[in-house]
mmCIF file of N, CA and C in Angstrom:
data_model
loop_
_atom_site.group_PDB
_atom_site.id
_atom_site.type_symbol
_atom_site.label_atom_id
_atom_site.label_comp_id
_atom_site.label_asym_id
_atom_site.label_seq_id
_atom_site.Cartn_x
_atom_site.Cartn_y
_atom_site.Cartn_z
ATOM 1 N N MET O 1 -10.754 -12.754 16.670
ATOM 2 C CA MET O 1 -9.567 -11.953 16.274
ATOM 3 C C MET O 1 -8.790 -11.173 17.301
ATOM 4 N N GLU O 2 -9.487 -11.126 18.270
ATOM 5 C CA GLU O 2 -8.800 -10.299 19.641
ATOM 6 C C GLU O 2 -7.809 -11.400 20.374
ATOM 7 N N ASN O 3 -8.224 -12.423 20.075
ATOM 8 C CA ASN O 3 -6.922 -13.539 21.336
ATOM 9 C C ASN O 3 -6.243 -14.063 20.211
ATOM 10 N N LEU O 4 -5.801 -13.595 18.745
ATOM 11 C CA LEU O 4 -5.093 -14.248 18.119
ATOM 12 C C LEU O 4 -3.307 -14.000 18.286
ATOM 13 N N TYR O 5 -3.281 -13.242 19.379
ATOM 14 C CA TYR O 5 -1.933 -12.962 19.460
ATOM 15 C C TYR O 5 -1.710 -13.258 21.090
ATOM 16 N N GLY O 6 -2.975 -13.409 21.475
ATOM 17 C CA GLY O 6 -2.836 -13.339 22.907
ATOM 18 C C GLY O 6 -1.965 -12.425 23.930
ATOM 19 N N PRO O 7 -1.139 -12.727 25.042
ATOM 20 C CA PRO O 7 -0.665 -11.803 25.501
ATOM 21 C C PRO O 7 0.645 -11.458 24.831
ATOM 22 N N PHE O 8 1.259 -11.939 23.751
ATOM 23 C CA PHE O 8 2.505 -12.041 23.186
ATOM 24 C C PHE O 8 2.781 -10.605 22.277
ATOM 25 N N CYS O 9 1.691 -9.800 21.927
ATOM 26 C CA CYS O 9 1.930 -8.711 21.143
ATOM 27 C C CYS O 9 0.820 -7.642 21.620
ATOM 28 N N ASP O 10 1.583 -6.436 21.886
ATOM 29 C CA ASP O 10 0.746 -5.305 22.761
ATOM 30 C C ASP O 10 1.714 -4.026 21.965
ATOM 31 N N THR O 11 1.268 -3.207 21.576
ATOM 32 C CA THR O 11 1.929 -1.833 20.681
ATOM 33 C C THR O 11 1.118 -0.903 20.634
ATOM 34 N N GLU O 12 1.674 0.298 20.598
ATOM 35 C CA GLU O 12 0.993 1.404 20.798
ATOM 36 C C GLU O 12 1.778 2.561 20.094
ATOM 37 N N ILE O 13 1.165 3.189 19.014
ATOM 38 C CA ILE O 13 2.454 4.001 18.253
ATOM 39 C C ILE O 13 1.244 5.253 18.138
ATOM 40 N N SER O 14 2.158 6.481 18.424
ATOM 41 C CA SER O 14 1.525 7.916 18.278
ATOM 42 C C SER O 14 2.316 8.978 17.563
ATOM 43 N N TYR O 15 1.402 9.481 16.258
ATOM 44 C CA TYR O 15 2.266 9.950 15.487
ATOM 45 C C TYR O 15 2.194 11.145 15.870
ATOM 46 N N ASN O 16 3.519 12.001 15.358
ATOM 47 C CA ASN O 16 3.903 13.488 15.828
ATOM 48 C C ASN O 16 2.985 13.963 15.351
ATOM 49 N N GLU O 17 2.604 15.300 16.447
ATOM 50 C CA GLU O 17 1.253 16.295 16.194
ATOM 51 C C GLU O 17 1.640 17.561 15.433
ATOM 52 N N ARG O 18 3.052 17.765 15.336
ATOM 53 C CA ARG O 18 3.349 18.552 14.928
ATOM 54 C C ARG O 18 4.212 18.610 13.480
ATOM 55 N N LEU O 19 3.834 17.583 12.804
ATOM 56 C CA LEU O 19 4.738 17.362 11.304
ATOM 57 C C LEU O 19 4.010 18.616 10.193
ATOM 58 N N SER O 20 5.101 18.823 9.553
ATOM 59 C CA SER O 20 4.551 20.235 8.563
ATOM 60 C C SER O 20 4.754 19.426 6.935
ATOM 61 N N GLU O 21 4.237 20.334 6.676
ATOM 62 C CA GLU O 21 4.054 19.734 5.317
ATOM 63 C C GLU O 21 5.566 19.332 4.453
ATOM 64 N N ASN O 22 6.394 20.049 4.574
ATOM 65 C CA ASN O 22 7.433 20.212 3.980
ATOM 66 C C ASN O 22 8.199 18.773 4.884
ATOM 67 N N ASP O 23 8.063 18.541 6.277
ATOM 68 C CA ASP O 23 8.462 17.055 6.491
ATOM 69 C C ASP O 23 7.593 16.169 6.115
ATOM 70 N N ILE O 24 6.689 16.104 5.793
ATOM 71 C CA ILE O 24 5.511 14.880 5.094
ATOM 72 C C ILE O 24 6.547 15.013 3.872
ATOM 73 N N ARG O 25 6.520 16.028 2.924
ATOM 74 C CA ARG O 25 6.877 15.665 1.774
ATOM 75 C C ARG O 25 8.327 15.479 1.604
ATOM 76 N N SER O 26 9.303 15.494 2.578
ATOM 77 C CA SER O 26 11.020 15.274 2.849
ATOM 78 C C SER O 26 10.608 13.679 2.894
ATOM 79 N N TYR O 27 9.922 13.182 3.717
ATOM 80 C CA TYR O 27 9.879 11.596 4.178
ATOM 81 C C TYR O 27 9.263 11.345 3.097
ATOM 82 N N VAL O 28 8.265 11.841 2.007
ATOM 83 C CA VAL O 28 7.884 10.589 0.882
ATOM 84 C C VAL O 28 8.861 10.861 -0.053
ATOM 85 N N GLU O 29 9.619 11.755 -0.449
ATOM 86 C CA GLU O 29 10.637 11.771 -1.082
ATOM 87 C C GLU O 29 11.614 10.554 -0.679
ATOM 88 N N LYS O 30 12.200 10.675 0.093
ATOM 89 C CA LYS O 30 13.268 9.645 0.640
ATOM 90 C C LYS O 30 12.817 8.124 0.517
ATOM 91 N N ASP O 31 11.652 7.958 1.539
ATOM 92 C CA ASP O 31 11.304 6.371 1.283
ATOM 93 C C ASP O 31 10.428 5.809 0.217
ATOM 94 N N LYS O 32 9.471 6.859 -0.039
ATOM 95 C CA LYS O 32 8.394 6.324 -1.405
ATOM 96 C C LYS O 32 7.745 5.582 -0.789
ATOM 97 N N PRO O 33 6.758 5.973 0.129
ATOM 98 C CA PRO O 33 6.137 4.780 0.592
ATOM 99 C C PRO O 33 4.519 4.112 0.094
ATOM 100 N N TYR O 34 4.933 4.483 -1.410
ATOM 101 C CA TYR O 34 3.299 4.216 -1.835
ATOM 102 C C TYR O 34 2.518 2.722 -1.677
ATOM 103 N N GLU O 35 3.239 1.934 -1.926
ATOM 104 C CA GLU O 35 2.861 0.373 -1.412
ATOM 105 C C GLU O 35 3.059 -0.421 -0.501
ATOM 106 N N CYS O 36 2.898 0.650 0.587
ATOM 107 C CA CYS O 36 2.986 0.144 2.037
ATOM 108 C C CYS O 36 1.797 0.108 3.343
ATOM 109 N N ALA O 37 1.754 -0.453 3.976
ATOM 110 C CA ALA O 37 0.521 -0.421 4.633
ATOM 111 C C ALA O 37 0.986 1.067 5.354
ATOM 112 N N GLY O 38 -0.226 1.616 5.475
ATOM 113 C CA GLY O 38 -0.334 2.690 6.272
ATOM 114 C C GLY O 38 0.375 4.057 5.716
ATOM 115 N N SER O 39 1.113 3.599 4.890
ATOM 116 C CA SER O 39 2.316 4.721 3.614
ATOM 117 C C SER O 39 3.494 5.132 4.303
ATOM 118 N N TYR O 40 3.845 4.016 5.260
ATOM 119 C CA TYR O 40 5.275 4.754 5.754
ATOM 120 C C TYR O 40 5.763 3.574 5.878
ATOM 121 N N LYS O 41 6.763 3.182 5.938
ATOM 122 C CA LYS O 41 8.161 2.314 6.197
ATOM 123 C C LYS O 41 8.832 2.783 7.184
ATOM 124 N N TYR O 42 8.444 2.000 8.625
ATOM 125 C CA TYR O 42 8.863 2.259 9.683
ATOM 126 C C TYR O 42 9.967 1.832 10.184
ATOM 127 N N GLU O 43 10.456 0.953 9.468
ATOM 128 C CA GLU O 43 11.919 0.023 9.739
ATOM 129 C C GLU O 43 13.321 1.093 9.062
ATOM 130 N N SER O 44 12.160 2.279 8.189
ATOM 131 C CA SER O 44 13.179 3.605 7.291
ATOM 132 C C SER O 44 13.319 4.653 8.005
ATOM 133 N N HIS O 45 13.134 5.436 7.318
ATOM 134 C CA HIS O 45 12.811 6.886 7.873
ATOM 135 C C HIS O 45 11.248 7.093 8.397
ATOM 136 N N GLY O 46 10.633 5.889 8.304
ATOM 137 C CA GLY O 46 9.017 5.999 8.761
ATOM 138 C C GLY O 46 8.886 6.576 10.141
ATOM 139 N N SER O 47 10.015 5.769 11.023
ATOM 140 C CA SER O 47 10.143 6.017 12.596
ATOM 141 C C SER O 47 10.049 7.424 12.763
ATOM 142 N N GLU O 48 10.917 8.445 12.004
ATOM 143 C CA GLU O 48 10.970 9.622 12.379
ATOM 144 C C GLU O 48 9.478 10.321 12.211
ATOM 145 N N LEU O 49 8.651 9.831 11.552
ATOM 146 C CA LEU O 49 6.868 10.195 11.744
ATOM 147 C C LEU O 49 6.381 10.138 13.116
ATOM 148 N N PHE O 50 6.967 9.696 13.926
ATOM 149 C CA PHE O 50 6.072 9.102 15.431
ATOM 150 C C PHE O 50 6.853 9.594 16.492
ATOM 151 N N SER O 51 6.393 10.188 17.361
ATOM 152 C CA SER O 51 6.582 11.096 18.709
ATOM 153 C C SER O 51 7.012 9.766 19.562
ATOM 154 N N GLU O 52 6.528 8.597 19.715
ATOM 155 C CA GLU O 52 6.374 7.740 20.601
ATOM 156 C C GLU O 52 6.409 6.231 20.247
ATOM 157 N N GLU O 53 6.549 5.466 21.027
ATOM 158 C CA GLU O 53 6.392 3.821 20.549
ATOM 159 C C GLU O 53 6.393 3.057 21.809
ATOM 160 N N LYS O 54 5.362 2.634 22.116
ATOM 161 C CA LYS O 54 5.591 1.520 23.242
ATOM 162 C C LYS O 54 5.030 0.215 22.568
ATOM 163 N N GLY O 55 5.448 -0.834 23.532
ATOM 164 C CA GLY O 55 5.272 -2.198 23.352
ATOM 165 C C GLY O 55 6.154 -2.737 22.649
ATOM 166 N N ILE O 56 5.650 -4.270 22.048
ATOM 167 C CA ILE O 56 6.481 -4.949 21.766
ATOM 168 C C ILE O 56 6.316 -5.499 20.241
ATOM 169 N N PHE O 57 7.461 -4.855 19.499
ATOM 170 C CA PHE O 57 7.876 -5.215 18.005
ATOM 171 C C PHE O 57 7.936 -6.240 17.630
#
């Protein structure tokens, strides 16, 4: 599995360390990510949950 994508895909995502309960509740209310992998919709408001993104997406 490690070589499945070869050199074509390299990603790193870091969660924001300071999310308050209110931030999380607000996000869930906006995006309703109940059926998403990882419970976030990165392409929508889910990107706001992260402090840093690196790599090829």
